[in-house]
PDB file of C-alpha atoms and ligand atoms in Angstrom:
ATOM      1  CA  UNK A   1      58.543 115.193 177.847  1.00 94.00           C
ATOM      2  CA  UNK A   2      60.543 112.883 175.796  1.00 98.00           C
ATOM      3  CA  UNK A   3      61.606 112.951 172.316  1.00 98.00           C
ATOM      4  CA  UNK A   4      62.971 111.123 169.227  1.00 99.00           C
ATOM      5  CA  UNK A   5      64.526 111.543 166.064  1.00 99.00           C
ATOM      6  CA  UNK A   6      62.644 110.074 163.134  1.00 99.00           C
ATOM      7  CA  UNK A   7      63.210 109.621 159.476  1.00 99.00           C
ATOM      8  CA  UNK A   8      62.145 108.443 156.271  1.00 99.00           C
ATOM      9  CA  UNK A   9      64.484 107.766 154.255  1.00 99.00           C
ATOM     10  CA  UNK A  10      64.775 108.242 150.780  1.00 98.00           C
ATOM     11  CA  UNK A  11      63.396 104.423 150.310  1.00 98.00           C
ATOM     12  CA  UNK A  12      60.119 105.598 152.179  1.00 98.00           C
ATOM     13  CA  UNK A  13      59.569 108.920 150.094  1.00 98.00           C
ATOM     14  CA  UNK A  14      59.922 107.403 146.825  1.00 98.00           C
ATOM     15  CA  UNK A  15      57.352 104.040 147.430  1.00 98.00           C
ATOM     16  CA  UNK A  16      54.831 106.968 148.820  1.00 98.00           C
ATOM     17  CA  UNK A  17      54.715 105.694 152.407  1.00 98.00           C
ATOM     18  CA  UNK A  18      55.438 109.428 154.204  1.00 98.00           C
ATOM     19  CA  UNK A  19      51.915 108.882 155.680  1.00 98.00           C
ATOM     20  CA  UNK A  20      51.488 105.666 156.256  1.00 98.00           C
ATOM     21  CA  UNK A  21      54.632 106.101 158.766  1.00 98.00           C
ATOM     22  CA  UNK A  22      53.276 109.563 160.454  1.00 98.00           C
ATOM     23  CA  UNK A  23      50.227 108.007 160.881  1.00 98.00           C
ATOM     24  CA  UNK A  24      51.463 105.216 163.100  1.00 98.00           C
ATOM     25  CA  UNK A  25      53.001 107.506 165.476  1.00 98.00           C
ATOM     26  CA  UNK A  26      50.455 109.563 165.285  1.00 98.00           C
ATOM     27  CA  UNK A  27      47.254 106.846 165.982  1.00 98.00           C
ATOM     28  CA  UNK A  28      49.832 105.474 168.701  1.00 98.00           C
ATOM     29  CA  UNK A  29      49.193 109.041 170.851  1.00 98.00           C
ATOM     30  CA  UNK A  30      52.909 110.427 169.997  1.00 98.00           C
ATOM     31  CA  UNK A  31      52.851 114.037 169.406  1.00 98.00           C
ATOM     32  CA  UNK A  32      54.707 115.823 166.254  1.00 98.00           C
ATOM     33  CA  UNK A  33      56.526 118.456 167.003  1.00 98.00           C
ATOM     34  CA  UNK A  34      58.963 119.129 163.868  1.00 98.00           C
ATOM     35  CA  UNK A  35      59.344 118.056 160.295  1.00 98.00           C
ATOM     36  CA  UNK A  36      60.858 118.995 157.198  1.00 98.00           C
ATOM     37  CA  UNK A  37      61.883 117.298 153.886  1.00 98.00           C
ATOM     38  CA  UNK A  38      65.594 117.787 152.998  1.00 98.00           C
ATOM     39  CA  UNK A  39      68.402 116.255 151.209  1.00 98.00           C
ATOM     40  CA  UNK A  40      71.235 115.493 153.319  1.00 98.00           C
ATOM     41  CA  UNK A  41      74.806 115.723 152.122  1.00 98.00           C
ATOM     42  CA  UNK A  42      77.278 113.152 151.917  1.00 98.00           C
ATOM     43  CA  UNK A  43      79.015 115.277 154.470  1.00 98.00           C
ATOM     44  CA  UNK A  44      75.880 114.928 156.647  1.00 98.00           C
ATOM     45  CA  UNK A  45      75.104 111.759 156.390  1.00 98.00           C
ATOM     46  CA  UNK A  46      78.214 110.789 157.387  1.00 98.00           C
ATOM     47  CA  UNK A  47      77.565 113.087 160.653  1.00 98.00           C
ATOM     48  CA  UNK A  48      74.214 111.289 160.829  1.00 98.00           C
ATOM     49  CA  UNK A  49      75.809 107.951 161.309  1.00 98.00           C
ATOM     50  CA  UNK A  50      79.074 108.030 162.887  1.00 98.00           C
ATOM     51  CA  UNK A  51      78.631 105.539 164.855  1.00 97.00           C
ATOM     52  CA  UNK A  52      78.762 102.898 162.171  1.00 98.00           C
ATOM     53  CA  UNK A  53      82.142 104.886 160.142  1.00 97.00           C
ATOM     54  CA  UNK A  54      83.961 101.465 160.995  1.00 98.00           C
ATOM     55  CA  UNK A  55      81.078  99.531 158.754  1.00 98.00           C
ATOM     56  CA  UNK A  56      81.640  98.011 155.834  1.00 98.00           C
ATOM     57  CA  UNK A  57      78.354  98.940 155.178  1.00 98.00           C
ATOM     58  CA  UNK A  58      79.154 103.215 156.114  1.00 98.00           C
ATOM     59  CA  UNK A  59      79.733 104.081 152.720  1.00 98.00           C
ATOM     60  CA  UNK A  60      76.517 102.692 150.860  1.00 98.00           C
ATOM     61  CA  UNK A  61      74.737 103.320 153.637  1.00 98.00           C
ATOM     62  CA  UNK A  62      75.720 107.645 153.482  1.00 98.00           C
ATOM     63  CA  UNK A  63      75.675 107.324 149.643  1.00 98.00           C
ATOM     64  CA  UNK A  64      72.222 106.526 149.867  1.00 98.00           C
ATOM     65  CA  UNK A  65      71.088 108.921 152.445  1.00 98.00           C
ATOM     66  CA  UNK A  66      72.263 111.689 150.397  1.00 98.00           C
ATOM     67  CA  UNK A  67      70.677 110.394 147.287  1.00 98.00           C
ATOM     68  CA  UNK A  68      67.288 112.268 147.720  1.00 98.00           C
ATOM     69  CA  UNK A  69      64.865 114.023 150.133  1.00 98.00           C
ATOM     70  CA  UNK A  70      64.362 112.392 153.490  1.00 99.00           C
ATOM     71  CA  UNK A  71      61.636 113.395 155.960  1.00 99.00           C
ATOM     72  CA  UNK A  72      63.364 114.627 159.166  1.00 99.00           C
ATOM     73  CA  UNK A  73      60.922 114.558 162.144  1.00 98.00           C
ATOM     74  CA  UNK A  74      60.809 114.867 165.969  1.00 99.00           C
ATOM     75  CA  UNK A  75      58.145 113.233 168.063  1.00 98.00           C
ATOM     76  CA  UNK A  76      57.234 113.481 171.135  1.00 98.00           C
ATOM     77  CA  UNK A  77      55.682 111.003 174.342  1.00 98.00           C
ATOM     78  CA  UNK A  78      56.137 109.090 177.068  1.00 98.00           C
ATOM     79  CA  UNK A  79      58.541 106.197 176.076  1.00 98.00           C
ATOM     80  CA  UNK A  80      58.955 107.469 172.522  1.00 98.00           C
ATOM     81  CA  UNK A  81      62.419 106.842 172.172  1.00 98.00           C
ATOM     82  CA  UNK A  82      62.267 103.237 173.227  1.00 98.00           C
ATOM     83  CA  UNK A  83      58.137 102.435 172.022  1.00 98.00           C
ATOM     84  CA  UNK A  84      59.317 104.488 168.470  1.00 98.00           C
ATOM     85  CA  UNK A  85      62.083 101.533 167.810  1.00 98.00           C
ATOM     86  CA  UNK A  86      59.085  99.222 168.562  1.00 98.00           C
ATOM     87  CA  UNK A  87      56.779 100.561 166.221  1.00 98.00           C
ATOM     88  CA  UNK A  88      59.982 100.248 163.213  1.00 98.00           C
ATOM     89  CA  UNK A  89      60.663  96.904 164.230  1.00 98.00           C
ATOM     90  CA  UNK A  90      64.420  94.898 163.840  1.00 98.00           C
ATOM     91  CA  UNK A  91      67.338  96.365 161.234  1.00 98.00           C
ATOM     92  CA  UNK A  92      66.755  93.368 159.351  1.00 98.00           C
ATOM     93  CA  UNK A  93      63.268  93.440 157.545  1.00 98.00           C
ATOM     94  CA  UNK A  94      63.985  89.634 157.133  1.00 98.00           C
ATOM     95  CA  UNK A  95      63.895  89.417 161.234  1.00 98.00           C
ATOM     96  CA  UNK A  96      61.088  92.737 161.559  1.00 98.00           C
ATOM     97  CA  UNK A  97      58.183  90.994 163.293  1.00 98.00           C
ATOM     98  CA  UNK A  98      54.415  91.666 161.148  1.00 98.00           C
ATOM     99  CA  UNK A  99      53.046  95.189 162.555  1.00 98.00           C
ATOM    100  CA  UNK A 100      56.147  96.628 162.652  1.00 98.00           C
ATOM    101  CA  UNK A 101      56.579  99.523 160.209  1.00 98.00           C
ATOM    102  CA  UNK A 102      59.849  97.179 158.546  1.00 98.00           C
ATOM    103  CA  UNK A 103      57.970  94.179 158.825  1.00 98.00           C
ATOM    104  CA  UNK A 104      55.032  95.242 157.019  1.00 98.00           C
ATOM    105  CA  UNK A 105      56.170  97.284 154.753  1.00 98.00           C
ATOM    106  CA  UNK A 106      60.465  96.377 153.727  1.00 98.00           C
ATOM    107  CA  UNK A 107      62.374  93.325 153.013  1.00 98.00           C
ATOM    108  CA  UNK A 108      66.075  94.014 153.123  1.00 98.00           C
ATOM    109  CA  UNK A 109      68.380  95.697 155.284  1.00 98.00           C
ATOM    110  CA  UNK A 110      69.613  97.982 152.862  1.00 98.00           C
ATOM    111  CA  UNK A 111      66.396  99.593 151.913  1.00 98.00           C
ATOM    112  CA  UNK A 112      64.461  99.589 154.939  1.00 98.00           C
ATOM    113  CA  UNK A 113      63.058 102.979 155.122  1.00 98.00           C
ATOM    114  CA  UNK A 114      62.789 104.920 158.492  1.00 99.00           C
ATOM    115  CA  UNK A 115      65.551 105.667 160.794  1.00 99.00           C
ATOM    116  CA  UNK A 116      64.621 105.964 164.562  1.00 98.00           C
ATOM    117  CA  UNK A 117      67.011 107.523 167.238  1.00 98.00           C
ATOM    118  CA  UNK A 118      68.481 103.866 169.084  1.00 98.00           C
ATOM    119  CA  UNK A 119      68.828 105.704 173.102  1.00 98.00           C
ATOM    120  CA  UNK A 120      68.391 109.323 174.919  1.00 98.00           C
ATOM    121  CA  UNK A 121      71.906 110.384 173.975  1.00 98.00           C
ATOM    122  CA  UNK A 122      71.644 109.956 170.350  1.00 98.00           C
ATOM    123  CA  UNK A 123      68.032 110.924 170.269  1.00 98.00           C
ATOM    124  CA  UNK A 124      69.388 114.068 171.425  1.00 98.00           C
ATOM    125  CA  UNK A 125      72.248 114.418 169.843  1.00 98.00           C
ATOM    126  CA  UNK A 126      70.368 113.680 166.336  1.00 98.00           C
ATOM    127  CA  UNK A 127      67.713 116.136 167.039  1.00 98.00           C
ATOM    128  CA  UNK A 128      70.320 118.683 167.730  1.00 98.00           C
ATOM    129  CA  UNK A 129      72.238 117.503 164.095  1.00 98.00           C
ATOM    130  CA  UNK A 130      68.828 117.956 162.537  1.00 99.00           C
ATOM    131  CA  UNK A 131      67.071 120.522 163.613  1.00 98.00           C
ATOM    132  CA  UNK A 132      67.629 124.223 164.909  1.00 98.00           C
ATOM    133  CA  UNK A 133      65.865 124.670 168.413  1.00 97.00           C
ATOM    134  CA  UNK A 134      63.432 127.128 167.006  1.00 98.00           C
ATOM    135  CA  UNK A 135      62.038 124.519 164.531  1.00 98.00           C
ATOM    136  CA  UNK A 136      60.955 122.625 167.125  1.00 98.00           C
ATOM    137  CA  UNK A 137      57.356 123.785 168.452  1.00 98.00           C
ATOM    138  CA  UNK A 138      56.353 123.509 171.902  1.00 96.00           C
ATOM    139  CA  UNK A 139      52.443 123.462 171.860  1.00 96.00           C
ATOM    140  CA  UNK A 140      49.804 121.382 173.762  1.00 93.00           C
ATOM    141  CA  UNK A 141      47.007 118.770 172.149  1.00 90.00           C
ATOM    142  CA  UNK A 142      43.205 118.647 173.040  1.00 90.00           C
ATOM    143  CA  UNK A 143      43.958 114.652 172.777  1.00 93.00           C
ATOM    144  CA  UNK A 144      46.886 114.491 175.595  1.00 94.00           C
ATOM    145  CA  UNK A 145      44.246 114.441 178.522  1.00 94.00           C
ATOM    146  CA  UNK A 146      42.243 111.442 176.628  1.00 96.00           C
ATOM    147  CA  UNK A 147      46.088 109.829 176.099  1.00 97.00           C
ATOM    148  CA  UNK A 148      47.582 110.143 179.449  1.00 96.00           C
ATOM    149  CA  UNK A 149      44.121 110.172 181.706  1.00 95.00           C
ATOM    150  CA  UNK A 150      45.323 113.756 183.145  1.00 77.00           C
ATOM    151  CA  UNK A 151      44.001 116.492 183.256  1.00 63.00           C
TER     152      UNK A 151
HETATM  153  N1  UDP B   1      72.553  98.666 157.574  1.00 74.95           N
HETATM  154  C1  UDP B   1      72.955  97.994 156.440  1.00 74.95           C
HETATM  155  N2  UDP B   1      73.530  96.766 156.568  1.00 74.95           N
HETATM  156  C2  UDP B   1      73.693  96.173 157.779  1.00 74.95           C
HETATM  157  C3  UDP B   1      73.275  96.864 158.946  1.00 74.95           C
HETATM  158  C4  UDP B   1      72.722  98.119 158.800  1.00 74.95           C
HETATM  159  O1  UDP B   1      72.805  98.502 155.331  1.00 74.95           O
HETATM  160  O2  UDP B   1      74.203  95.047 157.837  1.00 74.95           O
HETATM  161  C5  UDP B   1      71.924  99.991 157.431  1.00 74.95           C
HETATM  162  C6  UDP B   1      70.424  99.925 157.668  1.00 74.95           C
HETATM  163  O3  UDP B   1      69.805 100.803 156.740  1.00 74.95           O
HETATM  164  C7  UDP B   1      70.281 100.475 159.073  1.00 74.95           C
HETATM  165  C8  UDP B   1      71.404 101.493 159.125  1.00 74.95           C
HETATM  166  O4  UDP B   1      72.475 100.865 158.394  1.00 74.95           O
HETATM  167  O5  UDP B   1      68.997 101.038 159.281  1.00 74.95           O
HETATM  168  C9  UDP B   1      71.895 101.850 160.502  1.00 74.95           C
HETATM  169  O6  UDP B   1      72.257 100.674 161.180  1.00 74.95           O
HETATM  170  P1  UDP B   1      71.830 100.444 162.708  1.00 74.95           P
HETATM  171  O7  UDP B   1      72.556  99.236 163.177  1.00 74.95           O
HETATM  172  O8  UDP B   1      71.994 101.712 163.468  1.00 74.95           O
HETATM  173  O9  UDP B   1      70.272 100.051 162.557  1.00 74.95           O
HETATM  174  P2  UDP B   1      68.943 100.870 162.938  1.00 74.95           P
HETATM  175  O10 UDP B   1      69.259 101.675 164.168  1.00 74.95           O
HETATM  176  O11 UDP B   1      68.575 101.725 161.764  1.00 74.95           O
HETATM  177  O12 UDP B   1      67.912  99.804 163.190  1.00 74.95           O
HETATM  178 MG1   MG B   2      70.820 102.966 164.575  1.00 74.95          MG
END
């Protein structure tokens, strides 16, 4: 089954919205499958998003990454990777559409609060970065045959 990198970043710890974000995925039907609260390194961070090192936005962006805990997370469902970027909405809070977890709840690009893996390859690679393979657990839901319709 498929899964995505997910995190709050330190924006979303500090206003008190680590729930109000799990329970969106979670009311969805995605499935939770690991989750810890670290603080990333500089170092890190930079790992995180090395994609964007050419940004003139990299350096603010890792600074504040690495400025306090973050909620690492992997969930799990059909169409999570793509449906998970749904549920956070645009980059820009400005262009986040009402519903989304940006739109309702940020309003600027620099602050705006959860991180979601953008494709397969980086959702794996992320969860890889993130977590050791015996963090994440493999376990089944009584709500997965009332989600999916099988048995
Ligand atoms: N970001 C920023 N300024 C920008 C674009 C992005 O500070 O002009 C930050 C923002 O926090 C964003 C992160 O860099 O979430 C990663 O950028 P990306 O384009 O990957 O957006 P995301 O995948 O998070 O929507
Ligand atoms: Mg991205």
């Amino acid at each position: 089954m498929e899964r995505t990198f997910i995190a709050i970043k330190p924006d979303g710890v500090q206003r008190g919205l680590i729930a109000e974000i799990l329970s969106r995925f979670e009311r969805k039907g995605f499935k939770l499958v690991a989750i810890k609260i670290v603080v990333p390194s500089k170092d890190f961070a930079q790992k995180h998003y090395h994609d964007l090192k050419e940004r003139p936005f990299f350096n603010g962006l890792c600074d504040f990454l690495s400025s306090g805990p973050v909620v690492a997370m992997v969930w799990e469902g059909e169409g999570v990777i793509k449906y998970g970027r749904k549920l956070i909405g645009a980059t820009d809070p400005q262009k986040s559409e009402p519903g989304t977890i940006r739109g309702d709840l940020a309003v600027v690009v620099g602050r705006n609060i959860i991180h979601g893996s953008d494709g397969p390859e980086t959702a794996k690679d992320e969860i890889n970065l993130w977590f050791k393979p015996e963090e994440l657990v493999n376990y089944s839901s009584n709500a997965e045959k009332w989600i999916y319709g099988v048995n």
